[in-house]
mmCIF file of C-alpha atoms and ligand atoms in Angstrom:
data_model
loop_
_atom_site.group_PDB
_atom_site.id
_atom_site.type_symbol
_atom_site.label_atom_id
_atom_site.label_comp_id
_atom_site.label_asym_id
_atom_site.label_seq_id
_atom_site.Cartn_x
_atom_site.Cartn_y
_atom_site.Cartn_z
ATOM 1 C CA MET U 664 -63.503 -21.801 228.893
ATOM 2 C CA SER U 665 -63.693 -19.702 231.991
ATOM 3 C CA ASN U 666 -64.493 -20.244 235.594
ATOM 4 C CA LEU U 667 -67.588 -18.038 235.797
ATOM 5 C CA GLU U 668 -68.400 -18.532 239.453
ATOM 6 C CA THR U 669 -69.326 -15.152 240.892
ATOM 7 C CA ALA U 670 -67.580 -15.774 244.214
ATOM 8 C CA PRO U 671 -64.880 -18.345 243.497
ATOM 9 C CA GLN U 672 -63.163 -19.735 246.552
ATOM 10 C CA PRO U 673 -59.405 -20.069 246.498
ATOM 11 C CA ARG U 674 -58.167 -23.593 245.967
ATOM 12 C CA VAL U 675 -54.870 -24.802 247.244
ATOM 13 C CA CYS U 676 -53.701 -27.567 244.954
ATOM 14 C CA GLY U 677 -50.761 -29.865 244.511
ATOM 15 C CA GLY U 678 -48.609 -31.715 246.937
ATOM 16 C CA ARG U 679 -48.781 -35.420 247.485
ATOM 17 C CA ASP U 680 -50.870 -35.571 250.619
ATOM 18 C CA ASP U 681 -54.043 -36.470 248.751
ATOM 19 C CA VAL U 682 -52.474 -38.779 246.164
ATOM 20 C CA SER U 683 -53.233 -42.449 246.590
ATOM 21 C CA GLY U 684 -50.071 -44.486 246.003
ATOM 22 C CA THR U 685 -52.144 -47.619 245.536
ATOM 23 C CA PRO U 686 -55.178 -48.399 243.370
ATOM 24 C CA VAL U 687 -58.428 -46.949 244.736
ATOM 25 C CA HIS U 688 -61.973 -46.288 243.524
ATOM 26 C CA GLU U 689 -63.276 -42.806 244.337
ATOM 27 C CA LEU U 690 -66.392 -41.853 242.398
ATOM 28 C CA LEU U 691 -66.780 -38.110 241.708
ATOM 29 C CA THR U 692 -70.257 -37.118 240.545
ATOM 30 C CA GLY U 693 -69.495 -33.448 239.936
ATOM 31 C CA LYS U 694 -71.237 -30.224 240.822
ATOM 32 C CA GLN U 695 -73.572 -28.330 238.487
ATOM 33 C CA VAL U 696 -72.127 -24.907 237.679
ATOM 34 C CA PRO U 697 -73.714 -22.349 235.320
ATOM 35 C CA LEU U 698 -71.389 -21.199 232.561
ATOM 36 C CA GLY U 699 -72.611 -18.022 230.927
ATOM 37 C CA GLU U 700 -76.294 -17.632 230.184
ATOM 38 C CA SER U 701 -76.942 -20.798 228.250
ATOM 39 C CA THR U 702 -74.671 -23.579 229.467
ATOM 40 C CA VAL U 703 -74.545 -25.646 232.642
ATOM 41 C CA VAL U 704 -71.434 -27.711 233.249
ATOM 42 C CA ARG U 705 -70.620 -30.518 235.659
ATOM 43 C CA ARG U 706 -67.418 -29.664 237.521
ATOM 44 C CA LEU U 707 -65.466 -32.809 238.412
ATOM 45 C CA LEU U 708 -62.199 -31.111 239.426
ATOM 46 C CA PRO U 709 -61.523 -29.454 241.723
ATOM 47 C CA SER U 710 -64.089 -31.125 243.946
ATOM 48 C CA MET U 711 -64.524 -31.889 247.596
ATOM 49 C CA GLY U 712 -61.459 -33.847 248.610
ATOM 50 C CA ARG U 713 -59.892 -34.174 245.173
ATOM 51 C CA ARG U 714 -57.958 -31.279 243.726
ATOM 52 C CA MET U 715 -55.740 -32.681 240.990
ATOM 53 C CA VAL U 716 -54.984 -35.796 238.950
ATOM 54 C CA GLY U 717 -51.348 -35.462 237.918
ATOM 55 C CA ALA U 718 -51.084 -31.932 236.526
ATOM 56 C CA TRP U 719 -54.786 -31.958 235.515
ATOM 57 C CA CYS U 720 -56.321 -29.364 237.826
ATOM 58 C CA PHE U 721 -59.725 -28.541 236.323
ATOM 59 C CA VAL U 722 -62.284 -30.784 234.610
ATOM 60 C CA ASP U 723 -65.693 -29.621 233.375
ATOM 61 C CA HIS U 724 -68.069 -31.856 231.414
ATOM 62 C CA TYR U 725 -70.958 -30.293 229.475
ATOM 63 C CA GLY U 726 -73.803 -31.617 227.349
ATOM 64 C CA PRO U 727 -74.922 -33.191 225.227
ATOM 65 C CA ASP U 728 -77.099 -30.053 224.989
ATOM 66 C CA ASP U 729 -79.607 -29.276 222.240
ATOM 67 C CA ILE U 730 -78.605 -25.768 221.076
ATOM 68 C CA VAL U 731 -80.590 -25.663 217.824
ATOM 69 C CA ASP U 732 -82.294 -22.352 218.595
ATOM 70 C CA ARG U 733 -79.767 -21.140 221.135
ATOM 71 C CA PRO U 734 -76.417 -19.396 220.980
ATOM 72 C CA GLY U 735 -74.588 -22.321 222.576
ATOM 73 C CA MET U 736 -71.305 -21.537 224.297
ATOM 74 C CA GLN U 737 -70.610 -17.827 224.694
ATOM 75 C CA VAL U 738 -67.626 -17.138 226.940
ATOM 76 C CA ALA U 739 -66.354 -13.555 226.648
ATOM 77 C CA PRO U 740 -62.640 -12.638 226.775
ATOM 78 C CA HIS U 741 -61.006 -13.568 230.071
ATOM 79 C CA PRO U 742 -57.401 -14.100 231.216
ATOM 80 C CA HIS U 743 -55.332 -17.092 232.294
ATOM 81 C CA ILE U 744 -51.882 -17.573 233.821
ATOM 82 C CA GLY U 745 -49.854 -20.642 234.745
ATOM 83 C CA LEU U 746 -51.895 -23.308 232.960
ATOM 84 C CA GLN U 747 -52.863 -24.938 229.681
ATOM 85 C CA THR U 748 -56.465 -25.275 228.552
ATOM 86 C CA VAL U 749 -57.635 -28.285 226.541
ATOM 87 C CA SER U 750 -60.883 -28.026 224.572
ATOM 88 C CA TRP U 751 -62.269 -31.465 223.718
ATOM 89 C CA LEU U 752 -65.527 -31.948 221.858
ATOM 90 C CA HIS U 753 -67.705 -34.922 221.025
ATOM 91 C CA ALA U 754 -70.333 -32.764 219.280
ATOM 92 C CA GLY U 755 -70.471 -29.155 218.117
ATOM 93 C CA GLU U 756 -67.792 -26.577 217.415
ATOM 94 C CA VAL U 757 -66.006 -23.963 219.507
ATOM 95 C CA THR U 758 -64.355 -20.907 217.977
ATOM 96 C CA HIS U 759 -61.296 -19.768 219.906
ATOM 97 C CA ARG U 760 -59.804 -16.251 219.722
ATOM 98 C CA ASP U 761 -56.908 -15.064 221.833
ATOM 99 C CA SER U 762 -54.677 -12.097 222.595
ATOM 100 C CA VAL U 763 -51.694 -13.498 220.653
ATOM 101 C CA GLY U 764 -53.807 -13.408 217.483
ATOM 102 C CA SER U 765 -54.978 -17.019 217.228
ATOM 103 C CA LEU U 766 -58.316 -17.768 215.577
ATOM 104 C CA ALA U 767 -59.426 -21.395 215.242
ATOM 105 C CA THR U 768 -62.629 -23.401 215.193
ATOM 106 C CA VAL U 769 -62.157 -26.675 217.048
ATOM 107 C CA ARG U 770 -64.338 -29.642 216.064
ATOM 108 C CA PRO U 771 -65.022 -33.045 217.630
ATOM 109 C CA ARG U 772 -61.914 -35.036 218.516
ATOM 110 C CA GLU U 773 -59.572 -32.213 217.477
ATOM 111 C CA LEU U 774 -57.165 -30.781 220.029
ATOM 112 C CA GLY U 775 -57.428 -27.089 220.898
ATOM 113 C CA LEU U 776 -54.545 -26.518 223.317
ATOM 114 C CA MET U 777 -53.787 -23.095 224.769
ATOM 115 C CA THR U 778 -50.639 -22.643 226.817
ATOM 116 C CA ALA U 779 -51.260 -19.543 228.913
ATOM 117 C CA GLY U 780 -47.750 -19.418 230.373
ATOM 118 C CA ARG U 781 -47.071 -15.892 231.704
ATOM 119 C CA GLY U 782 -50.468 -14.677 230.531
ATOM 120 C CA ILE U 783 -53.041 -14.731 227.736
ATOM 121 C CA ALA U 784 -56.679 -13.767 227.242
ATOM 122 C CA HIS U 785 -59.160 -15.684 225.085
ATOM 123 C CA SER U 786 -62.813 -16.058 224.162
ATOM 124 C CA GLU U 787 -64.701 -19.232 223.255
ATOM 125 C CA GLU U 788 -68.017 -19.359 221.449
ATOM 126 C CA SER U 789 -70.208 -21.612 219.375
ATOM 127 C CA PRO U 790 -70.083 -20.226 215.827
ATOM 128 C CA ARG U 791 -73.293 -18.685 214.504
ATOM 129 C CA ASP U 792 -73.957 -21.625 212.181
ATOM 130 C CA HIS U 793 -73.395 -24.351 214.716
ATOM 131 C CA SER U 794 -74.341 -28.012 214.972
ATOM 132 C CA PRO U 795 -77.536 -28.904 216.846
ATOM 133 C CA LEU U 796 -75.681 -30.560 219.740
ATOM 134 C CA LEU U 797 -72.881 -29.358 221.998
ATOM 135 C CA HIS U 798 -71.015 -31.946 224.056
ATOM 136 C CA GLY U 799 -67.509 -31.762 225.427
ATOM 137 C CA ALA U 800 -65.030 -31.342 228.210
ATOM 138 C CA GLN U 801 -62.906 -28.423 229.273
ATOM 139 C CA LEU U 802 -59.666 -29.380 230.976
ATOM 140 C CA TRP U 803 -56.834 -27.416 232.548
ATOM 141 C CA VAL U 804 -53.266 -28.571 233.079
ATOM 142 C CA ALA U 805 -51.113 -26.799 235.685
ATOM 143 C CA LEU U 806 -47.685 -25.754 234.418
ATOM 144 C CA PRO U 807 -44.694 -26.662 236.605
ATOM 145 C CA ASP U 808 -42.655 -23.780 237.997
ATOM 146 C CA GLY U 809 -39.887 -24.098 235.401
ATOM 147 C CA HIS U 810 -42.342 -23.540 232.531
ATOM 148 C CA ARG U 811 -45.123 -21.428 233.920
ATOM 149 C CA HIS U 812 -43.682 -18.160 232.574
ATOM 150 C CA THR U 813 -43.351 -19.552 229.064
ATOM 151 C CA GLU U 814 -44.578 -17.532 226.059
ATOM 152 C CA PRO U 815 -48.342 -17.881 225.580
ATOM 153 C CA HIS U 816 -49.401 -19.781 222.469
ATOM 154 C CA PHE U 817 -52.250 -21.770 220.946
ATOM 155 C CA GLU U 818 -52.088 -25.072 219.090
ATOM 156 C CA HIS U 819 -54.781 -26.629 216.938
ATOM 157 C CA HIS U 820 -54.143 -30.281 216.069
ATOM 158 C CA PRO U 821 -56.980 -31.610 213.890
ATOM 159 C CA ARG U 822 -55.375 -35.046 213.614
ATOM 160 C CA LEU U 823 -54.136 -36.995 216.606
ATOM 161 C CA PRO U 824 -52.482 -40.407 216.912
ATOM 162 C CA GLY U 825 -54.548 -43.413 217.900
ATOM 163 C CA VAL U 826 -54.209 -46.808 219.527
ATOM 164 C CA THR U 827 -56.508 -49.589 218.371
ATOM 165 C CA ALA U 828 -57.323 -52.952 219.941
ATOM 166 C CA PRO U 829 -60.371 -55.224 219.540
ATOM 167 C CA GLY U 830 -63.352 -53.190 220.775
ATOM 168 C CA LEU U 831 -61.232 -50.085 221.524
ATOM 169 C CA HIS U 832 -60.053 -47.017 219.698
ATOM 170 C CA ALA U 833 -58.021 -44.571 221.769
ATOM 171 C CA THR U 834 -57.186 -41.056 220.561
ATOM 172 C CA VAL U 835 -54.181 -39.592 222.342
ATOM 173 C CA ILE U 836 -55.107 -36.020 223.260
ATOM 174 C CA LEU U 837 -51.996 -35.105 225.243
ATOM 175 C CA GLY U 838 -48.905 -37.003 226.329
ATOM 176 C CA GLU U 839 -48.364 -40.660 225.459
ATOM 177 C CA LEU U 840 -50.393 -43.862 225.590
ATOM 178 C CA ASP U 841 -49.056 -47.288 224.609
ATOM 179 C CA GLY U 842 -46.315 -45.764 222.423
ATOM 180 C CA ALA U 843 -48.522 -43.224 220.623
ATOM 181 C CA ARG U 844 -47.686 -39.589 221.380
ATOM 182 C CA SER U 845 -49.807 -36.473 220.907
ATOM 183 C CA PRO U 846 -48.178 -33.531 219.087
ATOM 184 C CA GLY U 847 -49.509 -31.147 221.771
ATOM 185 C CA ALA U 848 -46.889 -29.454 223.955
ATOM 186 C CA THR U 849 -46.600 -30.894 227.470
ATOM 187 C CA TYR U 850 -44.517 -29.677 230.396
ATOM 188 C CA SER U 851 -44.854 -32.579 232.864
ATOM 189 C CA PRO U 852 -45.337 -36.360 232.473
ATOM 190 C CA LEU U 853 -49.047 -36.877 231.825
ATOM 191 C CA VAL U 854 -51.614 -38.405 229.504
ATOM 192 C CA GLY U 855 -55.057 -37.514 228.252
ATOM 193 C CA ALA U 856 -56.830 -39.984 225.962
ATOM 194 C CA ASP U 857 -60.295 -40.360 224.473
ATOM 195 C CA LEU U 858 -61.396 -44.008 224.611
ATOM 196 C CA THR U 859 -64.132 -45.277 222.305
ATOM 197 C CA LEU U 860 -65.418 -48.694 223.351
ATOM 198 C CA ALA U 861 -67.688 -50.838 221.206
ATOM 199 C CA ALA U 862 -70.663 -52.616 222.756
ATOM 200 C CA ASP U 863 -69.511 -55.726 224.668
ATOM 201 C CA ALA U 864 -65.870 -54.627 224.597
ATOM 202 C CA ALA U 865 -63.606 -55.917 227.367
ATOM 203 C CA VAL U 866 -60.072 -54.529 227.192
ATOM 204 C CA ARG U 867 -57.086 -54.069 229.470
ATOM 205 C CA LEU U 868 -55.427 -50.730 228.806
ATOM 206 C CA PRO U 869 -51.687 -50.523 229.587
ATOM 207 C CA VAL U 870 -50.994 -47.689 232.051
ATOM 208 C CA GLU U 871 -48.030 -46.335 234.052
ATOM 209 C CA PRO U 872 -47.776 -47.523 237.659
ATOM 210 C CA ASP U 873 -46.164 -44.201 238.693
ATOM 211 C CA PHE U 874 -49.068 -42.125 237.325
ATOM 212 C CA GLU U 875 -52.302 -41.431 239.124
ATOM 213 C CA TYR U 876 -55.406 -41.723 236.938
ATOM 214 C CA ALA U 877 -59.037 -40.812 236.675
ATOM 215 C CA VAL U 878 -61.608 -41.756 234.030
ATOM 216 C CA LEU U 879 -64.476 -39.453 233.043
ATOM 217 C CA SER U 880 -67.448 -41.054 231.303
ATOM 218 C CA MET U 881 -68.636 -39.027 228.314
ATOM 219 C CA SER U 882 -71.391 -41.373 227.094
ATOM 220 C CA GLY U 883 -72.630 -44.936 227.120
ATOM 221 C CA ALA U 884 -72.538 -47.598 229.821
ATOM 222 C CA ALA U 885 -69.003 -48.544 230.813
ATOM 223 C CA GLU U 886 -67.280 -50.174 233.744
ATOM 224 C CA VAL U 887 -63.843 -48.967 234.776
ATOM 225 C CA ASP U 888 -61.959 -51.521 236.877
ATOM 226 C CA GLY U 889 -65.319 -53.122 237.698
ATOM 227 C CA VAL U 890 -67.061 -49.869 238.682
ATOM 228 C CA ARG U 891 -69.952 -48.543 236.616
ATOM 229 C CA VAL U 892 -69.288 -44.876 235.746
ATOM 230 C CA GLU U 893 -72.337 -42.933 234.544
ATOM 231 C CA PRO U 894 -71.918 -40.239 231.870
ATOM 232 C CA GLY U 895 -70.813 -37.007 233.529
ATOM 233 C CA SER U 896 -69.166 -38.809 236.463
ATOM 234 C CA MET U 897 -65.474 -39.464 237.010
ATOM 235 C CA LEU U 898 -63.732 -42.311 238.818
ATOM 236 C CA TYR U 899 -60.450 -41.468 240.565
ATOM 237 C CA LEU U 900 -58.149 -44.498 240.507
ATOM 238 C CA GLY U 901 -54.945 -43.555 242.375
ATOM 239 C CA CYS U 902 -51.553 -44.964 241.347
ATOM 240 C CA GLY U 903 -50.005 -48.402 241.177
ATOM 241 C CA ARG U 904 -51.619 -50.040 238.146
ATOM 242 C CA ARG U 905 -49.931 -51.522 235.086
ATOM 243 C CA GLU U 906 -53.207 -52.051 233.278
ATOM 244 C CA LEU U 907 -56.734 -50.789 233.568
ATOM 245 C CA PRO U 908 -59.679 -53.147 232.843
ATOM 246 C CA LEU U 909 -62.500 -51.530 230.851
ATOM 247 C CA ARG U 910 -65.831 -53.045 229.835
ATOM 248 C CA ALA U 911 -68.726 -51.593 227.875
ATOM 249 C CA ALA U 912 -72.332 -52.809 227.759
ATOM 250 C CA THR U 913 -73.141 -50.393 224.926
ATOM 251 C CA ASP U 914 -71.061 -48.148 222.668
ATOM 252 C CA SER U 915 -69.287 -45.913 225.188
ATOM 253 C CA SER U 916 -66.812 -43.046 225.385
ATOM 254 C CA LEU U 917 -64.415 -42.355 228.240
ATOM 255 C CA LEU U 918 -61.729 -39.759 228.906
ATOM 256 C CA LEU U 919 -58.601 -41.106 230.573
ATOM 257 C CA LEU U 920 -56.645 -38.473 232.508
ATOM 258 C CA GLY U 921 -53.399 -39.307 234.263
ATOM 259 C CA GLY U 922 -49.997 -38.080 235.214
ATOM 260 C CA GLU U 923 -47.156 -38.050 237.666
ATOM 261 C CA PRO U 924 -48.480 -36.659 240.961
ATOM 262 C CA PHE U 925 -47.916 -32.890 240.863
ATOM 263 C CA GLU U 926 -45.693 -32.030 243.805
ATOM 264 C CA GLU U 927 -45.666 -28.230 243.686
ATOM 265 C CA GLN U 928 -48.083 -26.209 245.767
ATOM 266 C CA LEU U 929 -50.469 -24.010 243.791
ATOM 267 C CA VAL U 930 -52.917 -21.240 244.446
ATOM 268 C CA MET U 931 -55.817 -21.597 242.027
ATOM 269 C CA TRP U 932 -58.346 -18.772 241.931
ATOM 270 C CA TRP U 933 -60.769 -17.837 239.144
ATOM 271 C CA ASN U 934 -58.804 -18.392 235.931
ATOM 272 C CA PHE U 935 -55.357 -18.139 237.455
ATOM 273 C CA VAL U 936 -52.900 -20.769 238.650
ATOM 274 C CA GLY U 937 -50.120 -19.149 240.686
ATOM 275 C CA ARG U 938 -47.849 -19.821 243.600
ATOM 276 C CA SER U 939 -48.929 -17.093 246.002
ATOM 277 C CA GLY U 940 -51.919 -14.951 246.844
ATOM 278 C CA GLU U 941 -49.936 -11.850 245.881
ATOM 279 C CA GLU U 942 -49.276 -13.227 242.419
ATOM 280 C CA VAL U 943 -52.941 -14.030 241.839
ATOM 281 C CA ALA U 944 -54.025 -10.615 243.149
ATOM 282 C CA ARG U 945 -51.524 -8.943 240.805
ATOM 283 C CA ALA U 946 -52.864 -10.917 237.821
ATOM 284 C CA ARG U 947 -56.403 -9.896 238.762
ATOM 285 C CA ALA U 948 -55.400 -6.222 238.993
ATOM 286 C CA GLU U 949 -53.597 -6.364 235.641
ATOM 287 C CA TRP U 950 -56.703 -7.801 233.990
ATOM 288 C CA MET U 951 -59.007 -5.222 235.538
ATOM 289 C CA THR U 952 -56.754 -2.288 234.601
ATOM 290 C CA GLY U 953 -55.932 -3.673 231.170
ATOM 291 C CA THR U 954 -52.196 -3.411 231.758
ATOM 292 C CA ALA U 955 -51.374 -6.990 230.736
ATOM 293 C CA PHE U 956 -52.805 -9.933 228.759
ATOM 294 C CA GLY U 957 -53.447 -7.949 225.565
ATOM 295 C CA GLU U 958 -56.623 -7.712 223.535
ATOM 296 C CA VAL U 959 -58.865 -10.401 222.064
ATOM 297 C CA HIS U 960 -60.045 -9.100 218.691
ATOM 298 C CA GLY U 961 -63.221 -10.157 216.918
ATOM 299 C CA TYR U 962 -65.430 -11.175 219.830
ATOM 300 C CA ALA U 963 -68.820 -9.442 219.677
ATOM 301 C CA GLY U 964 -69.175 -8.234 223.236
ATOM 302 C CA GLY U 965 -67.321 -7.011 226.267
ATOM 303 C CA ARG U 966 -64.803 -8.812 228.403
ATOM 304 C CA LEU U 967 -65.428 -10.701 231.617
ATOM 305 C CA PRO U 968 -64.675 -8.759 234.778
ATOM 306 C CA ALA U 969 -62.835 -10.629 237.513
ATOM 307 C CA PRO U 970 -64.796 -11.397 240.691
ATOM 308 C CA GLU U 971 -63.804 -9.737 243.946
ATOM 309 C CA LEU U 972 -60.951 -11.381 245.769
ATOM 310 C CA PRO U 973 -62.014 -13.179 248.948
ATOM 311 C CA PRO U 974 -61.322 -11.267 252.176
ATOM 312 C CA VAL U 975 -58.981 -13.973 253.438
ATOM 313 C CA PRO U 976 -55.509 -13.866 251.851
ATOM 314 C CA LEU U 977 -54.801 -16.681 249.398
ATOM 315 C CA ARG U 978 -51.943 -18.828 250.626
ATOM 316 C CA PRO U 979 -50.520 -22.044 249.265
ATOM 317 C CA ARG U 980 -50.277 -24.876 251.718
ATOM 318 C CA GLY U 981 -46.856 -26.276 252.612
ATOM 319 C CA ARG U 982 -45.728 -29.656 251.381
ATOM 320 C CA THR U 983 -46.433 -32.545 253.668
ATOM 321 C CA ARG U 984 -43.800 -34.820 252.246
HETATM 322 MN MN1 LIG L 1213 -60.624 -19.926 229.484
#
């Protein structure tokens, strides 16, 4: 998916100054952002005051939307550098095409993982014969400096490992949870897991005290560490837990996102994660002139132009610790 804001503001991310070393409760309710002509998403990250959770640097939640007589998701070819994108669906399908020749249709609870590395372009669309509902999350993972120029590639993992306990089934999307490891490539210590809770479930999920965590509610009525999290909202939890109490009043679905606090400073603008304003401006120019990123074949329509750069130079902020 793409950041389709017409005047995106630069975001300086990373560093430990906004990481809570102890358990906290910080409820993020998201901001409504139009995505293309037919989709509105709730943007949970980056948000006011919270820029990252581990290496997770972008979280959009969308739907469930009735798209019976509508095109559904239609995101034209656009570029990325320095990040991975994770497509995660609870309903519907998304067809992915990219400039290294990948073509895949991702379905609910399958992992579509694109590592942009030094640069890739892709499109994402609901197929013509699509399901009536579209519901999912679009997530980005920042790549650490040692891996951010890696070769771009796409992975489709239809089957993922799970962890089961009474009242809980967890699907490991990325990284590792309770000994189960996703086959998706990772470049920093992190976890992403889809948690299905049965009505009246009360579980204590083992987590890493050195990771910071957040939980996004996808559906249902669940409490995370005693805090009710409505669907489309996300609770930031900080670090310092060995287990996370979860309760569900009805059948519920949560996304657990966590990771080692990401210490590098980033400049995040539009669909680029870089280390300097010059690098981001160069990526923008290469997209607009067509001198990098390659071609996405098979998408019916033109490509997305980049917005204008803001007048103020993009600069990463220095580390505070
Ligand atoms: Mn994208």
